[in-house]
Structures are given as C-alpha cells and as structure tokens.
mmCIF file of C-alpha atoms in Angstrom:
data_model
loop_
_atom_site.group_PDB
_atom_site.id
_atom_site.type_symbol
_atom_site.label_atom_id
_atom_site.label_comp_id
_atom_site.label_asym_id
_atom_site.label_seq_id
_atom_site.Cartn_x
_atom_site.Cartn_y
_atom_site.Cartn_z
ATOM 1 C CA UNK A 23 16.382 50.758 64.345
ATOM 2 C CA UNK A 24 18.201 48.843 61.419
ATOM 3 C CA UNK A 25 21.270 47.301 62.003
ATOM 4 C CA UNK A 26 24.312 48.555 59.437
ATOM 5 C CA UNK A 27 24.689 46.140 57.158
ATOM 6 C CA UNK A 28 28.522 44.317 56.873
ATOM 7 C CA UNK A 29 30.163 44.352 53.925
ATOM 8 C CA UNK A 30 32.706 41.332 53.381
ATOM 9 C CA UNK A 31 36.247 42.412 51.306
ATOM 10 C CA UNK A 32 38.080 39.728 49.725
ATOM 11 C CA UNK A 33 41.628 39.806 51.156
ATOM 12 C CA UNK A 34 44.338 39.770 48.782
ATOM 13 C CA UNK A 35 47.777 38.789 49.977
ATOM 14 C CA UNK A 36 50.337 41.174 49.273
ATOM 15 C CA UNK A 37 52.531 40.873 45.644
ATOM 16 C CA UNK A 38 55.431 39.958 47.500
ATOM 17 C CA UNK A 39 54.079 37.019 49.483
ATOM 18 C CA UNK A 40 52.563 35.687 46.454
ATOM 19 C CA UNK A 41 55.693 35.918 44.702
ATOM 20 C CA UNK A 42 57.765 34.139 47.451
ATOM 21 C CA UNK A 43 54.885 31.341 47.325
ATOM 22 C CA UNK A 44 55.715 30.857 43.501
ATOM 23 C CA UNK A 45 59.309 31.228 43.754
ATOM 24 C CA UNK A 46 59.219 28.660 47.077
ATOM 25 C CA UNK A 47 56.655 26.238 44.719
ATOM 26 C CA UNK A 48 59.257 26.185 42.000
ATOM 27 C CA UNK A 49 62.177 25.591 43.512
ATOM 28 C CA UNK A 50 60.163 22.870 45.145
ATOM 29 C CA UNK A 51 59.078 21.038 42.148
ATOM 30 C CA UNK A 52 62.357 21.621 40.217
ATOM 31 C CA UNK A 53 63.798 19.706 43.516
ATOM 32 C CA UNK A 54 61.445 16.876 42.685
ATOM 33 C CA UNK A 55 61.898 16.683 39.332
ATOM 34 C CA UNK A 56 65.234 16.271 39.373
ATOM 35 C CA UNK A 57 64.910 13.475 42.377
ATOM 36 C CA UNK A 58 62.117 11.819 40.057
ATOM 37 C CA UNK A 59 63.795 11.701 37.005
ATOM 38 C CA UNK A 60 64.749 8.253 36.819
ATOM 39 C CA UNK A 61 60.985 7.920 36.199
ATOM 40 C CA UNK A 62 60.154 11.129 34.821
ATOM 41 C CA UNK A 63 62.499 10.645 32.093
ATOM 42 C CA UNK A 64 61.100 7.954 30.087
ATOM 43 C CA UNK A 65 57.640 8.894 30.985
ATOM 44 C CA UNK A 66 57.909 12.484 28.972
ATOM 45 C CA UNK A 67 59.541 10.913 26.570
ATOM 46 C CA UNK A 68 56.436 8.150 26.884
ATOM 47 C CA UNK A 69 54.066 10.988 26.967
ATOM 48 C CA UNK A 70 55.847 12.969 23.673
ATOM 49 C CA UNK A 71 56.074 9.527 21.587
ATOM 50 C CA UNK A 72 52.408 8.577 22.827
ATOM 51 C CA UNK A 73 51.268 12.175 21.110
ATOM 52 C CA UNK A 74 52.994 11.631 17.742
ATOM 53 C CA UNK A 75 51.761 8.163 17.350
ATOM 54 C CA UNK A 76 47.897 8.664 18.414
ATOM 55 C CA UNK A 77 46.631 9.547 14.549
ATOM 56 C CA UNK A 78 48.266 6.499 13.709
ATOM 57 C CA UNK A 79 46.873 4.405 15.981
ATOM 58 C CA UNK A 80 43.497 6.358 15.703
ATOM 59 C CA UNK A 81 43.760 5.135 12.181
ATOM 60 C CA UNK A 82 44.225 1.629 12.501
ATOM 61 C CA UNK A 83 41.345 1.639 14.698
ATOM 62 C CA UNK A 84 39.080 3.495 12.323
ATOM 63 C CA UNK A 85 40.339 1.959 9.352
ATOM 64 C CA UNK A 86 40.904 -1.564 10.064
ATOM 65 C CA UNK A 87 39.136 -2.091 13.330
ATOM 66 C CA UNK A 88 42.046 -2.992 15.218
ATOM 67 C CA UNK A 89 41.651 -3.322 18.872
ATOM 68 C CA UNK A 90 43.076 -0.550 21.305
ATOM 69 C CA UNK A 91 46.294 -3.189 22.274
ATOM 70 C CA UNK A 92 47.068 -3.762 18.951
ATOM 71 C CA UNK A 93 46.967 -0.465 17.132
ATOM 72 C CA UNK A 94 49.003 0.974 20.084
ATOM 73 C CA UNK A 95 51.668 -2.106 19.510
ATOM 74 C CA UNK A 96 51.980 -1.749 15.564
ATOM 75 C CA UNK A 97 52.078 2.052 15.835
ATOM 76 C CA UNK A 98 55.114 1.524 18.304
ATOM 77 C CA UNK A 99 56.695 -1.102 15.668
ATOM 78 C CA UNK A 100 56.480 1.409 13.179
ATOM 79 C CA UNK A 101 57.969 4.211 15.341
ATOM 80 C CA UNK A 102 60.941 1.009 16.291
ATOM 81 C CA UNK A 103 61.318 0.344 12.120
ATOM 82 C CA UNK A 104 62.298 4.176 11.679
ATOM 83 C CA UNK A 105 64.596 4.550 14.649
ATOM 84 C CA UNK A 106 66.424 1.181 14.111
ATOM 85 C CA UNK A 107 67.142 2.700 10.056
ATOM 86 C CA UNK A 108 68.325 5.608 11.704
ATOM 87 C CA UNK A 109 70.563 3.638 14.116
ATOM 88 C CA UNK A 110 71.595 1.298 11.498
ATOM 89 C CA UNK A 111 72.633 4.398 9.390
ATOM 90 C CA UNK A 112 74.644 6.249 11.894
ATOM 91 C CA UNK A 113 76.333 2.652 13.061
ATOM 92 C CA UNK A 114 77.879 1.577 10.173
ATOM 93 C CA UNK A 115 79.358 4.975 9.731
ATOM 94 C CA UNK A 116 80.280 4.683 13.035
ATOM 95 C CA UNK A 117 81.861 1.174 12.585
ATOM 96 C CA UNK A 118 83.740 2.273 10.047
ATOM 97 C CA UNK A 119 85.202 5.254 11.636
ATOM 98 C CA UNK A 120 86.412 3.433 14.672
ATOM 99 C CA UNK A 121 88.327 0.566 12.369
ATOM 100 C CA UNK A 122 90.024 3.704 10.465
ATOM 101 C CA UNK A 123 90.783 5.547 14.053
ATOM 102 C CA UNK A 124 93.942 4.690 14.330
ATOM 103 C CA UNK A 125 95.281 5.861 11.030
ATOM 104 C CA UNK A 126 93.159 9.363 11.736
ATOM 105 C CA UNK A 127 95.836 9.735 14.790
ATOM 106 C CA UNK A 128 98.337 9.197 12.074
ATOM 107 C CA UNK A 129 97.128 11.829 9.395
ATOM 108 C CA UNK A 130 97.200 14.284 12.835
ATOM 109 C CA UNK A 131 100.177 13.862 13.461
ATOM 110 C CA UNK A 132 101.071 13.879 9.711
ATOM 111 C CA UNK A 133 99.251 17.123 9.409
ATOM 112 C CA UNK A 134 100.519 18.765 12.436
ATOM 113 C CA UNK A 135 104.262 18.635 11.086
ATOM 114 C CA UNK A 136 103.770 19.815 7.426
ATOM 115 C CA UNK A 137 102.105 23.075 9.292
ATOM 116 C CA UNK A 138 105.485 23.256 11.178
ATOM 117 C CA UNK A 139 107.197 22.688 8.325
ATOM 118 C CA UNK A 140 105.498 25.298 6.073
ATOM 119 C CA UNK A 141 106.034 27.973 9.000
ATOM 120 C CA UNK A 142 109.610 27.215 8.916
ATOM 121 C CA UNK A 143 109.698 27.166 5.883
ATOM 122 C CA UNK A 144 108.206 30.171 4.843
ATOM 123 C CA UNK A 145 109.179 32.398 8.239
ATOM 124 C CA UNK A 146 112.740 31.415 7.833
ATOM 125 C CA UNK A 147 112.753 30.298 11.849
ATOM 126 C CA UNK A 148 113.994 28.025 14.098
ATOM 127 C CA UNK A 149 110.440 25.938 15.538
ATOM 128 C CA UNK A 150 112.690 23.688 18.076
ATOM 129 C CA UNK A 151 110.113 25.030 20.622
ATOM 130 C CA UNK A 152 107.024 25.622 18.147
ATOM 131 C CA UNK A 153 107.323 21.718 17.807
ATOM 132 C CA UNK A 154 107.474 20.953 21.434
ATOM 133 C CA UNK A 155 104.460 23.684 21.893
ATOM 134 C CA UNK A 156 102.576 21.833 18.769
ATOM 135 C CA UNK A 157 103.327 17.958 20.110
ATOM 136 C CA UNK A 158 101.765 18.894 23.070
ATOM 137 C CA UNK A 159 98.461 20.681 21.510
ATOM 138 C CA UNK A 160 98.642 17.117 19.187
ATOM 139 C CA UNK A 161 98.503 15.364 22.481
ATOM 140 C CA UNK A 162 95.974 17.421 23.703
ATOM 141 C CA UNK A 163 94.022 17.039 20.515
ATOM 142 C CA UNK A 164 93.697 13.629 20.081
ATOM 143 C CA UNK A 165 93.168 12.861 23.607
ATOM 144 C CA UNK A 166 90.281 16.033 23.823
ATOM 145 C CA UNK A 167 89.079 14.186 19.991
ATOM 146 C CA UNK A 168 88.771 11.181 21.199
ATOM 147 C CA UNK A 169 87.055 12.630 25.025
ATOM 148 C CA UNK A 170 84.851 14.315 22.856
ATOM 149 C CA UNK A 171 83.641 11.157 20.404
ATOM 150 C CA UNK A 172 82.853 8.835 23.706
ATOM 151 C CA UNK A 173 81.244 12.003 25.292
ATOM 152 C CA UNK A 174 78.458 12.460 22.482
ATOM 153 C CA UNK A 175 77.961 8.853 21.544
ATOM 154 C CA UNK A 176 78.130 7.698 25.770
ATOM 155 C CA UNK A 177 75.190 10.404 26.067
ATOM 156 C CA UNK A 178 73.478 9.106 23.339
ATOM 157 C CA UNK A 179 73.639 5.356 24.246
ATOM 158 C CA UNK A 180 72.809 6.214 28.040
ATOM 159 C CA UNK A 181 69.195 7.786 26.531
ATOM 160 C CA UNK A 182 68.934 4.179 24.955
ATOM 161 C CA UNK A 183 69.258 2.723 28.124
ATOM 162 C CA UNK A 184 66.150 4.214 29.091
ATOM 163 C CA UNK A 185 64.513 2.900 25.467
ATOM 164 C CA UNK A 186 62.679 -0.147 26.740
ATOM 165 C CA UNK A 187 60.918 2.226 29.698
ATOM 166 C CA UNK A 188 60.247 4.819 26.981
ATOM 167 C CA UNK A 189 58.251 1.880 24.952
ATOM 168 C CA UNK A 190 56.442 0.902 27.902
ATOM 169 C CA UNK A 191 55.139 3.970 28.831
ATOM 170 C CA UNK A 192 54.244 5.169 25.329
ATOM 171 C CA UNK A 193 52.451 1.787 24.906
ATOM 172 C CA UNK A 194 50.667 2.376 27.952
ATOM 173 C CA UNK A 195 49.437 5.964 27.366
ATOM 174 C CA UNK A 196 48.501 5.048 23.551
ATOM 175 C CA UNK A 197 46.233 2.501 25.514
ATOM 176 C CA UNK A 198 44.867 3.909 28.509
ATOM 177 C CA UNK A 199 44.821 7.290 26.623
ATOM 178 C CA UNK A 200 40.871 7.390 27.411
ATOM 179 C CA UNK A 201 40.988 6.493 31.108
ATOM 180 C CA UNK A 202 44.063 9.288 31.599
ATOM 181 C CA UNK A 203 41.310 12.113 29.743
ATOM 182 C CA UNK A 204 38.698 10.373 31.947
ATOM 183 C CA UNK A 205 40.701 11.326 34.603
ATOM 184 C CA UNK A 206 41.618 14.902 34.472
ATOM 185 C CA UNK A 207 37.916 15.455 33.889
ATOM 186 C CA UNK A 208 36.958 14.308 36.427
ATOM 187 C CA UNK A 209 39.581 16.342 38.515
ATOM 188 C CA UNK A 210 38.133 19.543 37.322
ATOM 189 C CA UNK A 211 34.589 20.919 38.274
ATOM 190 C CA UNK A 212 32.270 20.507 34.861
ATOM 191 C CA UNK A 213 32.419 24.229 34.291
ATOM 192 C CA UNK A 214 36.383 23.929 32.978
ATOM 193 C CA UNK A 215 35.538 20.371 31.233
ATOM 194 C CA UNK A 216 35.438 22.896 28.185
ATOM 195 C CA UNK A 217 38.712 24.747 28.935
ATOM 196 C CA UNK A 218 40.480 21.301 29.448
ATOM 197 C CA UNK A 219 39.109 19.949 26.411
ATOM 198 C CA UNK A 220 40.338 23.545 24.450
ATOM 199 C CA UNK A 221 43.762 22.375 26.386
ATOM 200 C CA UNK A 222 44.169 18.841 25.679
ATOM 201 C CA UNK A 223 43.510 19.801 21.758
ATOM 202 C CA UNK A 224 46.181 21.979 21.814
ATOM 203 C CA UNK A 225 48.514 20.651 23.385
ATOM 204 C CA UNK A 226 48.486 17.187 21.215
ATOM 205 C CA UNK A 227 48.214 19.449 18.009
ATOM 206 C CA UNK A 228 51.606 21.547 18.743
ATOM 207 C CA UNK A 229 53.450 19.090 20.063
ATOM 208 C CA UNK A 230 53.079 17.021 17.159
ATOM 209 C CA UNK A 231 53.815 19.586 14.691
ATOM 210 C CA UNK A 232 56.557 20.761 16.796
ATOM 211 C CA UNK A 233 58.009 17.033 16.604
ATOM 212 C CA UNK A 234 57.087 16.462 13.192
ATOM 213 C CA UNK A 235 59.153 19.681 12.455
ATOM 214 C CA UNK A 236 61.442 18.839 13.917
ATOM 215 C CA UNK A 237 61.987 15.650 12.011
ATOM 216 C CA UNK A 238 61.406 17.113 8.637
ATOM 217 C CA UNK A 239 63.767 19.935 9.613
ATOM 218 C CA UNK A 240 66.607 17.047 10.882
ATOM 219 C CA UNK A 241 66.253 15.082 7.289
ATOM 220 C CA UNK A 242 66.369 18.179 5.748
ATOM 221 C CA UNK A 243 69.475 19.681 6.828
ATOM 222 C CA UNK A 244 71.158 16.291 6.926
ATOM 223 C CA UNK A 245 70.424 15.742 3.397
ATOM 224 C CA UNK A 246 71.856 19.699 2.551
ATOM 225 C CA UNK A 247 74.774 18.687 4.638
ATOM 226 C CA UNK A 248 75.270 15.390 2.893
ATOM 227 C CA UNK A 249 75.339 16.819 -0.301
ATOM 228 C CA UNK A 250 77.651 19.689 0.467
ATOM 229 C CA UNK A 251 79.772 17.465 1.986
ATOM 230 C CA UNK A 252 79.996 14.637 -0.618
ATOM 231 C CA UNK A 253 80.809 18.374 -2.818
ATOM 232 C CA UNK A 254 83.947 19.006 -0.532
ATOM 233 C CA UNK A 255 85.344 15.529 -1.437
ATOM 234 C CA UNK A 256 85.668 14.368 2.154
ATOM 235 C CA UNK A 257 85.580 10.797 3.571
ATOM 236 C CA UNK A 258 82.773 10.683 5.938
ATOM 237 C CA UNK A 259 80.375 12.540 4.216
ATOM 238 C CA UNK A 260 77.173 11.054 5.273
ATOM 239 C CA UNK A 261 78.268 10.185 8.389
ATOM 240 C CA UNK A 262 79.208 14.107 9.166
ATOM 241 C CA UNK A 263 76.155 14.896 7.209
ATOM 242 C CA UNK A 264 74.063 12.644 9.728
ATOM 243 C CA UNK A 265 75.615 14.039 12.505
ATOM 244 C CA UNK A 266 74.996 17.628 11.863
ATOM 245 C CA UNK A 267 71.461 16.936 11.155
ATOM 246 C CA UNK A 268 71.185 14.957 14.473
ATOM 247 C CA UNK A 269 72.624 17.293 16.613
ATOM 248 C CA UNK A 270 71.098 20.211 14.995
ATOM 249 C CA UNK A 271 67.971 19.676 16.520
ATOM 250 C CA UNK A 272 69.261 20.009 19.926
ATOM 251 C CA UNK A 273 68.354 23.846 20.129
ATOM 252 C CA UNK A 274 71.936 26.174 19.927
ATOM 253 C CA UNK A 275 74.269 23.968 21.444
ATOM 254 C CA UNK A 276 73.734 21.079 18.937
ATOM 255 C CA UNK A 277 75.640 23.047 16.265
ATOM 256 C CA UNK A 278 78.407 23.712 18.172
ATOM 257 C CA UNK A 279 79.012 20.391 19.018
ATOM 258 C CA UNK A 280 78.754 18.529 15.109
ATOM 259 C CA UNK A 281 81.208 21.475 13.857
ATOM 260 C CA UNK A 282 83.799 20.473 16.554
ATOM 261 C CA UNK A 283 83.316 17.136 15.430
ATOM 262 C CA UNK A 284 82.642 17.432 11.828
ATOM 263 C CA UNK A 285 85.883 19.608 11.603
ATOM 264 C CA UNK A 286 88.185 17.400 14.073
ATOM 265 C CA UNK A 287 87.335 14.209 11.685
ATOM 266 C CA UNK A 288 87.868 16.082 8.412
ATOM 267 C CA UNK A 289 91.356 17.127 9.287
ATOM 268 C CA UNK A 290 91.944 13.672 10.370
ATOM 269 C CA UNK A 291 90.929 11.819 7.198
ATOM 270 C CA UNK A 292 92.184 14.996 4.929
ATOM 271 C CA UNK A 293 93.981 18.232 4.025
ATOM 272 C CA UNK A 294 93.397 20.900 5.988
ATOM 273 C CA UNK A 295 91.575 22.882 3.282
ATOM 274 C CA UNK A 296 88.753 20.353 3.604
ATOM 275 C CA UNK A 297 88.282 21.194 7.442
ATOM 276 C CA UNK A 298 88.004 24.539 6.516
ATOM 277 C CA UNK A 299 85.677 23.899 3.590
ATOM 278 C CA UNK A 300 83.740 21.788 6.225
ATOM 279 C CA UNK A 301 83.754 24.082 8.881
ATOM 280 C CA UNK A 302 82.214 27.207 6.496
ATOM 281 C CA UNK A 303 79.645 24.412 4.725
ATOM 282 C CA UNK A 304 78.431 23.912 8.664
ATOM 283 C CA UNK A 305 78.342 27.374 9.810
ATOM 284 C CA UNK A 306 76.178 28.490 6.383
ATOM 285 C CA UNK A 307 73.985 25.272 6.599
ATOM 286 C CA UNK A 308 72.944 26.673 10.548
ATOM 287 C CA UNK A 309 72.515 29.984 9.240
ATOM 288 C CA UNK A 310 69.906 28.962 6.648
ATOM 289 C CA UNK A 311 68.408 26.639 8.815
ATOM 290 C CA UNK A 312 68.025 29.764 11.682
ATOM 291 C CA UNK A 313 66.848 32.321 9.012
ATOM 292 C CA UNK A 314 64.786 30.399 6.654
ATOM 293 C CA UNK A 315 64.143 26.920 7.698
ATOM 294 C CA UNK A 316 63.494 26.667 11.479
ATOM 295 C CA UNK A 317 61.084 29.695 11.449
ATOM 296 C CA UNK A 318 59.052 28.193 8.768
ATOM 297 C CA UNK A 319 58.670 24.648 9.779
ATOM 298 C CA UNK A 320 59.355 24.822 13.391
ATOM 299 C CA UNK A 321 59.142 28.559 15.021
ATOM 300 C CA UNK A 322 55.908 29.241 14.190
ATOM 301 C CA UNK A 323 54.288 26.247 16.046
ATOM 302 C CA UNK A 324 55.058 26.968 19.995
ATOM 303 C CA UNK A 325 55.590 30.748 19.728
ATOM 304 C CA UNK A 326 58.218 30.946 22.272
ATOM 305 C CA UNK A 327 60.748 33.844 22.719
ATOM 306 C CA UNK A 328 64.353 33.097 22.560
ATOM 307 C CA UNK A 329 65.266 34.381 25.968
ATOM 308 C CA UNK A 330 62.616 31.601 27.792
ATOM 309 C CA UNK A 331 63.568 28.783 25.646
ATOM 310 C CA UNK A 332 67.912 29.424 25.775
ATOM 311 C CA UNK A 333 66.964 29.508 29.883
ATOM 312 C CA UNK A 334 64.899 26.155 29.800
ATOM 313 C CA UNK A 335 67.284 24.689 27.693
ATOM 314 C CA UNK A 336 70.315 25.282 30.463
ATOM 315 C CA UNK A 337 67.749 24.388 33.133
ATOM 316 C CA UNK A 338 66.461 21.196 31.767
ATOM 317 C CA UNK A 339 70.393 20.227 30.791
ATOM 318 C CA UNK A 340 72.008 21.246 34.435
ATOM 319 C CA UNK A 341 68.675 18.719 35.723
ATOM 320 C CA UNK A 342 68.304 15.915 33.686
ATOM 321 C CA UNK A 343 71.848 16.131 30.736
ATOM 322 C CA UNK A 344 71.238 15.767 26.934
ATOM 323 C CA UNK A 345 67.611 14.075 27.556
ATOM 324 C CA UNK A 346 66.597 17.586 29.451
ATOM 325 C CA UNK A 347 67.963 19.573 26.519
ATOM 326 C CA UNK A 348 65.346 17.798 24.474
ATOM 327 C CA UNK A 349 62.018 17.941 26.691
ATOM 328 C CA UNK A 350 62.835 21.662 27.381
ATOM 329 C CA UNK A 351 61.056 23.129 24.736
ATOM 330 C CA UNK A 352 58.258 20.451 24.765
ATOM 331 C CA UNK A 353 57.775 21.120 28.430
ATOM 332 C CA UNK A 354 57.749 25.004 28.354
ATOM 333 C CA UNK A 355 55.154 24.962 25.181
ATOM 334 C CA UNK A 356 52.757 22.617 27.662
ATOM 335 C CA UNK A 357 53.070 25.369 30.305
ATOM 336 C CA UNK A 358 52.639 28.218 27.981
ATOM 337 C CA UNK A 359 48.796 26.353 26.405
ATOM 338 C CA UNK A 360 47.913 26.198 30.035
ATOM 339 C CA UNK A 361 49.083 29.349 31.395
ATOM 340 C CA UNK A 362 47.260 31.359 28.289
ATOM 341 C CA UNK A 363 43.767 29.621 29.520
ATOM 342 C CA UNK A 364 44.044 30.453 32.567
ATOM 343 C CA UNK A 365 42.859 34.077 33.339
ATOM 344 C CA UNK A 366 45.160 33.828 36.404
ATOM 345 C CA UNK A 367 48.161 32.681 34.862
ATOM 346 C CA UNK A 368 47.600 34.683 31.651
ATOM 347 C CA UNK A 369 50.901 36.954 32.464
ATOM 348 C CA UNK A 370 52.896 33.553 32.857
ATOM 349 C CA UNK A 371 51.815 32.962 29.112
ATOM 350 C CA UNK A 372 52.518 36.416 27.846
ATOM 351 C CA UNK A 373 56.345 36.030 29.792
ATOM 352 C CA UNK A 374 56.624 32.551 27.903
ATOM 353 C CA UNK A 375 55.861 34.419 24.710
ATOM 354 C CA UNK A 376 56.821 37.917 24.444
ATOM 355 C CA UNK A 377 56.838 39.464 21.335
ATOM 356 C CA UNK A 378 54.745 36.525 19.635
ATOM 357 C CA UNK A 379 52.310 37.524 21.786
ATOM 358 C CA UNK A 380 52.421 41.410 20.584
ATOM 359 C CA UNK A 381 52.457 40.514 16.947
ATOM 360 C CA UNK A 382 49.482 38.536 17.440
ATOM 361 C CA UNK A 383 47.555 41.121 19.378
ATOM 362 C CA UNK A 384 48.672 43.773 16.360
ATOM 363 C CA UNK A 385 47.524 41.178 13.708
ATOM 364 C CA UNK A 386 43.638 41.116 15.532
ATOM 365 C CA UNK A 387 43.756 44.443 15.942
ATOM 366 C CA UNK A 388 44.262 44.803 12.705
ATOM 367 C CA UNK A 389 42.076 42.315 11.163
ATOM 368 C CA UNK A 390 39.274 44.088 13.532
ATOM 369 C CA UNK A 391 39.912 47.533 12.092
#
C-alpha cells in the first residue's frame, strides 16, 4: 500500500496585507529619514558629489598615478574652485544690491504714487482712499520684498552650513569607494553580484548625466537670461540673470520664485515697463527651457513621469526644506534603477515611469518587427 504523496503550496499572503506591510514600511522609513537628516543630508549630498567627481579622480589616478587620498582631495579642490566663482559671482551682485537697498524702497514708493497719480489723472477721481489702500500694499510690499530676499538667500546659506560635512563625506566615499562596492557584494548572495554590478553602473552613469545636465542647463539659461536682460536695459542684469538660472533648476517651484524676485527688483531700480519686460523675458525663457531645453539635456536621462517627480518634490521639501527639493529627483531615479531589476519590484519601476516606460516597450516592439 503506497502512501499519497504531500504536495507542499507556497502560501501567498493576501494583496491587502502586503500592501499594509509596504505602506507601514514607508511611513516607517520616511519617519527616519526625516529624524536622520541632520546626517542624511550631507551624506546624499556626499554620495551625489562623490558620483560626479569619480571620472575625475579615476583620471588622475590613471593618468598621473596619483594615490587614492590625493586624487579624491584635488578632485574636491576643483569641485571648491567652481563653486567659490559661482559664489563670488552671485556675492558681489549681492553686495551691491544691499548698499543700493535703501534707495530701491525709495523708487517704490516713487513708483507707487505716479500710478496714483496717472489713475487720477486719467479717471478724473478722487484716490484719498486709493492712496491709503496703495500705502498700505507699499508697506506690505517692501516688508513681503524684503521677507522674501532673507527667505531665499537664509535657505541658501543654511545648505552652506552643512558644506564642510558635505566635503567630508564626498572625500570619504571618493576614497573608500572600493571598500563601500566591496561591501554590498558581499551583502548579496554571488548569484545577484551581476545584477548589482548592472545597478551600480547605472546608477553612477544617470546620476551624473542628470547632474551634469543640470549644470549645462543652469549656465545655459542664465546666460539667455543675462542677455535678455542686459536687452531690457535693467540694472541688475546678471545678477537677475544668475538668479533665474539658479533657481531654475529647482524643479517647478524654482521659477516661480526668481520671477517674484526678478520682477520685485526691476520695479525697484526702474520703470514699470521694465518689470513687465522682465516678467514676459522670464516666463518665455521657462517655456523654452520646458519645451526644448530640459527634455533634451535633462528629461531623457531618469525617465520619470511628471506626476512621481511633482509628488517627491513636495515630499522631500515638507521633510528636509530647499535641500529635499534637490535630492528628490536624484533619490526617486536610484529607486526607479533598482526597482526595474528587480522582478519583484518591477511594477514599482513601471509606477516611477509611466509612459516612458510604454514608449520604450513600443520602440522594441518596433525595432523587433
């Protein structure tokens, strides 16, 4: 007499306890980030820095047989020589602003009553209580102006409190780059060394476009801006010009933010005509750099849709401010390389993606046919 033989199911937990899991996981690392971002903070921005200057230090290695220490250290000096020109540039512009601020609350208040004046004027009415209404939107103005200046350039400065850290950490990964690869090998059975090799690739190669992009793109549209400006006639013109194309990296809210200021200082220093010639140059530069320019130098690298990276972008500010804005994107592109490697997290990817990820299924099809 045999004995029926037992058959052994694998037991699947149903969708929705799998989804609570990943929604209880996320809210539980989203809670540590935000505890840990004292440290996290300066380490991404170690970890993005580290990326961008590896073929440089690669190269002095290669090329002039410096040691590990000292190719890491030069390549940081030469990352310190660029951002200390572009802090020099934006400085003196700066300096010179704030020594000509209090003549720009002047010209306000100088161009707030010759636009009272030319409505009475030309209405043929009495303003007694259009003035009062106007003094107080002139109060309002240069008290919101002047919130608004110590706002951006505070949240700037407090990200270069965290600039020593940031140098220390990218040294440190530039140097014990090998022993950090050593290490998630080693975490991973040999079977996936190849997947985490086809990861690691990836990620270092479109992040550093993405950066580099980014950097062309930012020279780029402050030199357009720069130029249309200096056009216009105004006063500030590569100041306003630097501004737009410093803030116009910082994904859709940037813009927003150097046309509030670009337009606020132009009617200071100017007729109005030049705030509105200002405000239009600003608004046409964005939509050629939307259109034409970010898709080409920048969109194509981390195929993202727009509906994932707006979301990260108000989750990464509401956790960690302006510096949050910025590692959004980075962030959400390392997730989406994983997640598309993974057979179990494939989904993840395609979310991440969307119609990127359509287009290029079409395309293979295609290509295939």
């Amino acid at each position: 007499m045999t004995r029926p033989q037992m058959t052994t199911k694998k037991m699947i937990a149903p969708f929705y306890d799998r989804m609570a899991l990943i929604v209880i996981g996320i809210i539980a690392l989203g809670y540590m980030i935000v505890l840990g971002k004292e440290i996290l903070d300066p380490l991404m921005f170690g970890f993005l820095f580290a990326i961008l200057l590896l073929p440089i230090s690669n190269f002095l290695e290669r090329k002039f047989k410096f040691p590990r220490s000292m190719s890491s250290f030069v390549a940081i000096l030469l990352f310190l020589a660029f951002i200390s020109f572009i802090f020099y540039l934006v400085g003196a512009q700066i300096s010179r602003l704030m020594d000509d601020w209090p003549m720009l609350q002047k010209q306000i208040s100088q161009s707030l009553n010759n636009i009272y004046d030319w409505v009475e004027g030309t209405f043929k009415c009495n303003v007694d209580k259009q003035k009062e209404f106007i003094h107080r939107t002139e109060v309002k103005i240069l008290s919101s102006g002047t919130a608004v200046v110590n706002t951006t350039f505070g949240a700037v400065s407090s990200l270069a409190l965290f600039y020593v850290f940031i140098i220390i950490f990218t040294f440190f990964i530039l140097f014990y780059r090998r022993v950090l690869y050593t290490f998630i090998q080693r975490t991973c059975s040999t079977e996936h060394e190849p997947i985490v090799h086809d990861i690691s690739g990836n990620v270092q190669g479109i992040l550093r476009q993405y950066i580099l992009g980014l950097v062309f793109e930012m020279v780029i549209v402050a030199a357009v801006a720069c130029t249309a400006f200096w056009m216009i006639g105004i006063k500030y013109a590569v100041l306003l010009g630097i501004m737009v194309g410093l803030f116009n990296i910082i994904p859709y809210l940037g813009i927003f933010t150097a046309l509030l200021l670009s337009v606020l200082i132009t009617f200071a220093t100017g007729p109005i005509s030049h705030a509105i010639e200002v405000g239009i140059a600003v608004i046409a530069i964005h939509a050629l750099d939307v259109n034409v320019l970010l898709p080409t130098v920048v969109g194509s690298k981390l195929r993202l849709n727009a509906l994932i990276t707006f979301l990260g972008i108000v989750l990464g500010e509401m956790m960690w401010g302006l510096s949050g804005m910025f590692l959004s994107i980075p962030v959400i592109a390392i997730f989406k390389i994983i997640f598309d490697r993974i057979e179990s997290t494939k989904p993840w990817g395609y979310l991440l993606g969307g119609d990127y990820e359509i287009k290029k299924t079409a395309a293979i099809k295609m290509k295939t046919e």
